[in-house]
Coordinates of C-alpha atoms in Angstrom, one line a residue:
M678 CA 0.0 0.0 0.0
E679 CA 1.1 3.5 -0.8
F680 CA 0.3 6.0 2.0
R681 CA 1.4 9.2 0.3
T682 CA 1.3 10.8 -3.2
I683 CA 4.7 11.4 -4.8
V684 CA 5.2 14.5 -6.9
N685 CA 6.7 13.8 -10.3
I686 CA 9.7 16.1 -10.8
P687 CA 10.8 16.3 -14.4
R688 CA 14.5 16.9 -15.0
P689 CA 15.6 20.2 -16.4
T690 CA 17.4 20.5 -19.7
F691 CA 20.5 21.7 -17.7
E692 CA 22.4 20.6 -14.7
L693 CA 23.9 22.4 -11.7
E694 CA 27.7 22.1 -11.5
P695 CA 29.9 22.3 -8.3
C696 CA 30.6 25.7 -6.9
E697 CA 28.4 27.5 -9.4
R698 CA 27.6 31.2 -9.1
I699 CA 23.9 31.2 -8.1
L700 CA 21.6 34.1 -7.3
F701 CA 18.7 33.4 -5.0
V702 CA 15.9 36.0 -4.9
G703 CA 12.5 35.7 -3.3
S704 CA 10.6 34.9 -0.2
C705 CA 12.1 33.6 3.1
F706 CA 11.9 30.1 1.6
A707 CA 14.7 31.3 -0.9
D708 CA 16.7 32.2 2.2
N709 CA 16.4 28.6 3.6
I710 CA 17.3 26.9 0.3
G711 CA 20.0 29.4 -0.5
K712 CA 21.7 28.9 2.9
R713 CA 22.0 25.2 2.1
F714 CA 23.7 26.0 -1.2
E715 CA 26.1 28.3 0.7
E716 CA 26.9 25.5 3.1
E717 CA 27.7 23.2 0.2
K718 CA 30.1 25.7 -1.2
F719 CA 28.2 27.0 -4.2
R720 CA 29.1 30.6 -4.8
A721 CA 25.6 31.7 -3.8
V722 CA 24.3 35.2 -3.3
V723 CA 21.1 35.1 -1.3
N724 CA 18.6 38.0 -1.3
P725 CA 21.3 40.6 -1.3
F726 CA 18.8 43.4 -0.8
G727 CA 16.5 41.6 1.6
V728 CA 13.6 39.2 1.2
M729 CA 11.5 39.9 -2.0
Y730 CA 8.0 38.4 -1.8
N731 CA 6.5 39.3 -5.2
P732 CA 7.7 39.2 -8.8
V733 CA 8.1 42.9 -9.2
S734 CA 10.4 43.0 -6.1
V735 CA 12.3 40.1 -7.6
L736 CA 12.8 42.4 -10.7
H737 CA 14.0 45.2 -8.5
T738 CA 16.8 43.0 -7.2
A739 CA 17.6 41.8 -10.7
R740 CA 18.0 45.5 -11.8
K741 CA 20.6 46.1 -9.0
M742 CA 22.5 42.8 -9.8
A743 CA 22.4 43.1 -13.6
G744 CA 26.2 43.8 -13.8
T745 CA 27.1 40.7 -11.8
P746 CA 27.5 37.4 -13.8
F747 CA 25.8 34.3 -12.5
D748 CA 25.5 30.8 -13.9
T749 CA 22.0 30.2 -12.5
A750 CA 19.3 32.4 -10.9
V751 CA 16.6 30.9 -8.6
F752 CA 13.4 32.9 -8.1
T753 CA 11.2 31.9 -5.3
L754 CA 7.7 33.6 -5.5
G755 CA 5.8 34.2 -2.4
T756 CA 2.8 36.3 -3.3
N757 CA 1.2 38.4 -6.0
H758 CA 0.2 41.1 -3.4
V759 CA 2.1 44.3 -3.7
Y760 CA 2.1 47.7 -1.9
V761 CA 2.1 50.8 -4.0
E762 CA 3.3 54.1 -2.5
R763 CA 0.5 56.5 -3.1
A764 CA 2.8 59.5 -3.5
T765 CA 4.9 58.0 -6.3
G766 CA 2.7 55.2 -7.7
E767 CA 5.8 52.8 -7.3
I768 CA 5.7 49.3 -6.0
V769 CA 7.8 49.1 -2.8
D770 CA 9.8 46.1 -1.6
N771 CA 9.4 47.0 2.0
C772 CA 7.0 49.5 3.7
Q773 CA 9.7 50.1 6.4
K774 CA 7.1 50.4 9.1
R775 CA 5.7 53.6 7.6
P776 CA 2.0 54.4 8.1
Q777 CA -0.4 52.1 6.2
R778 CA -2.2 55.1 4.8
E779 CA 0.8 55.9 2.6
F780 CA 0.3 52.7 0.6
E781 CA -2.3 51.0 -1.4
E782 CA -2.4 47.2 -1.6
R783 CA -3.2 45.5 -4.9
E784 CA -2.7 42.2 -6.6
L785 CA -0.6 41.6 -9.7
T786 CA -2.2 39.7 -12.6
I787 CA -0.7 36.6 -14.2
D788 CA 0.7 38.7 -17.1
E789 CA 2.2 41.3 -14.7
C790 CA 4.0 38.6 -12.8
A791 CA 5.2 36.9 -15.9
D792 CA 6.3 40.2 -17.4
A793 CA 8.3 41.1 -14.3
L794 CA 10.1 37.8 -14.3
R795 CA 10.8 37.9 -18.0
E796 CA 12.4 41.4 -17.6
A797 CA 14.4 40.2 -14.6
I798 CA 15.8 37.3 -16.6
S799 CA 16.7 39.6 -19.5
L800 CA 18.6 42.0 -17.2
L801 CA 20.6 39.2 -15.6
R802 CA 21.5 37.8 -19.0
T803 CA 23.2 41.0 -20.0
S804 CA 26.1 39.6 -17.9
N805 CA 25.7 36.0 -18.9
P806 CA 23.6 35.3 -22.0
R807 CA 23.6 31.6 -21.0
L808 CA 22.1 32.1 -17.6
R809 CA 19.8 29.3 -16.5
V810 CA 16.8 30.0 -14.4
I811 CA 14.9 28.0 -11.8
V812 CA 11.5 29.3 -10.7
T813 CA 9.7 28.0 -7.5
V814 CA 6.6 29.0 -5.6
S815 CA 7.0 29.3 -1.9
P816 CA 4.9 26.7 0.1
I817 CA 4.5 29.3 2.9
R818 CA 0.8 30.3 3.3
Y819 CA -0.1 33.9 4.1
A820 CA -2.6 33.6 7.0
K821 CA -3.2 37.4 7.0
Y822 CA -4.9 37.2 3.6
G823 CA -7.2 34.3 4.7
Y824 CA -6.4 30.8 3.6
H825 CA -8.6 30.8 0.5
E826 CA -7.2 34.2 -0.5
S827 CA -3.7 32.8 0.0
Q828 CA -4.4 29.9 -2.3
L829 CA -5.7 32.3 -5.0
S830 CA -2.4 34.3 -4.7
K831 CA -0.4 31.1 -5.1
A832 CA -2.6 30.1 -8.1
V833 CA -1.6 33.4 -9.9
L834 CA 2.0 32.7 -9.2
L835 CA 1.8 29.1 -10.4
L836 CA 0.1 30.2 -13.7
A837 CA 2.7 32.9 -14.2
A838 CA 5.5 30.4 -13.7
D839 CA 3.8 28.0 -16.1
K840 CA 3.5 30.7 -18.7
L841 CA 7.1 31.7 -18.4
T842 CA 8.5 28.1 -18.6
K843 CA 6.4 27.3 -21.6
E844 CA 7.7 30.3 -23.4
A845 CA 11.3 29.7 -22.5
S846 CA 12.0 26.4 -24.4
G847 CA 13.9 24.7 -21.6
E848 CA 15.9 27.7 -20.5
V849 CA 13.6 28.3 -17.5
Y850 CA 12.8 25.4 -15.2
Y851 CA 10.0 25.1 -12.7
F852 CA 10.9 23.2 -9.6
P853 CA 7.7 22.1 -7.7
A854 CA 8.7 23.0 -4.1
Y855 CA 5.1 24.2 -3.5
E856 CA 3.7 20.8 -4.6
I857 CA 6.2 18.8 -2.6
V858 CA 5.4 20.4 0.7
N859 CA 1.6 20.5 0.1
D860 CA 1.3 17.0 -1.3
E861 CA 4.2 14.7 -0.4
L862 CA 4.8 16.3 3.1
R863 CA 1.1 16.8 3.9
D864 CA 1.6 16.6 7.6
Y865 CA 2.0 19.3 10.3
R866 CA 5.1 17.5 11.6
F867 CA 6.9 19.1 8.6
Y868 CA 6.0 22.6 9.8
K869 CA 7.4 25.0 12.3
A870 CA 5.4 25.9 15.4
D871 CA 3.3 28.5 13.5
M872 CA 2.0 25.7 11.3
L873 CA 2.8 27.9 8.2
H874 CA 6.5 27.7 7.6
P875 CA 8.2 24.4 6.5
N876 CA 10.6 23.2 9.2
E877 CA 14.3 22.1 8.8
Q878 CA 13.2 18.5 7.9
A879 CA 11.0 19.8 5.1
V880 CA 13.7 22.0 3.7
A881 CA 16.2 19.1 3.9
Y882 CA 13.8 16.9 1.9
I883 CA 13.4 19.6 -0.8
W884 CA 17.2 19.9 -0.9
E885 CA 17.4 16.2 -1.5
Q886 CA 14.9 16.4 -4.4
L887 CA 16.8 19.3 -5.9
V888 CA 20.1 17.3 -5.8
A889 CA 18.4 14.2 -7.3
T890 CA 16.9 16.1 -10.2
C891 CA 19.0 19.2 -10.9
F892 CA 22.6 18.3 -10.0
S893 CA 25.2 16.9 -12.4
A894 CA 27.0 13.7 -11.6
T895 CA 30.1 15.8 -10.9
A896 CA 28.2 18.0 -8.4
K897 CA 26.8 15.0 -6.6
Q898 CA 30.4 13.6 -6.4
F899 CA 31.6 16.9 -5.0
L900 CA 29.0 16.8 -2.2
K901 CA 30.3 13.4 -1.2
E902 CA 33.9 14.6 -1.1
W903 CA 33.0 17.8 0.6
R904 CA 30.8 16.3 3.4
P905 CA 33.6 14.8 5.6
I906 CA 35.7 18.0 5.3
K907 CA 32.7 20.2 6.1
E908 CA 31.9 18.0 9.2
A909 CA 35.6 18.1 10.3
L910 CA 35.8 21.9 9.9
A911 CA 32.6 22.3 12.0
H912 CA 34.1 20.2 14.9
R913 CA 34.7 22.2 18.1
P914 CA 37.2 20.5 20.4
F915 CA 37.2 20.8 24.1
H916 CA 41.0 21.1 24.0
P917 CA 42.1 22.9 20.8
E918 CA 45.7 23.0 21.9
A919 CA 45.9 19.2 22.2
A920 CA 48.4 17.5 19.8
T921 CA 45.8 15.0 18.6
Y922 CA 43.4 17.8 17.6
Q923 CA 46.3 19.8 15.9
D924 CA 47.1 16.6 13.9
F925 CA 43.4 16.2 13.0
L926 CA 43.2 19.9 11.9
K927 CA 46.3 19.5 9.8
K928 CA 44.9 16.5 8.0
T929 CA 41.6 18.3 7.4
K930 CA 43.3 21.3 5.9
E931 CA 45.3 19.1 3.6
A932 CA 42.2 17.3 2.5
A933 CA 40.6 20.7 1.8
R934 CA 43.7 21.8 -0.2
L935 CA 43.5 18.7 -2.4
L936 CA 39.8 19.2 -2.9
K937 CA 40.4 22.7 -4.1
Q938 CA 42.9 21.4 -6.6
K939 CA 40.3 19.1 -8.0
Y940 CA 37.6 21.9 -8.0
P941 CA 39.3 25.2 -8.6
N942 CA 36.2 27.3 -8.0
L943 CA 35.9 26.0 -4.5
E944 CA 36.2 29.0 -2.1
L945 CA 37.6 28.1 1.4
K946 CA 38.3 30.4 4.3
E947 CA 41.9 30.5 5.5

């Protein structure tokens, strides 16, 4: 008997390589996944101008990062709700605790979401025309909208992502993080105490699915070789001055040096 429904995850037309330059922009879910890429020594830049919840705010970050080359960009969409500053008519990324009367809330349409993402991709490709793009929809629900309204917001984002990927002929890939959490992990034990945000176990599971479907064989091999070094570097001894620990540290640094020789893009702290 099968007691859960498994999400079918198609493979992208491209693969992620070890230590790639990756830009993560989007909701706090992008922070969670981006942090894991940082830990695994990808040259990741994660929400450099803060969390961006909607596609227009994602575009705002892309405008600021257009001069920086990346191999891959990951956009995680949280909501289609935006706040427009009444004085300027501009969509803001953060109200910065200013009075609510200074802003008007509205919802982006499917086309507006797709247009913003399309422009963001075009801007980032000025630095690397071969940039690959992964789009995800955050599984985090927005209780402040009401749960039905939150689902409507996610539906707009899902349709915009679908529109974008169908236009892009394999250059934009949709990864079903939203579906994995809401279907495969359909249990509150995979959520934090607020019952809205996926917990560490859920994020780890999504990471495993990303590795399985999007990583090259070389990238998977790198993870295996990096894991024992990462664990050794994270070790905190009771007696750091002890000869046995100093010998352990010397061997770890030598292993890291050899790994860097094999993967020249690996960045290690001295």
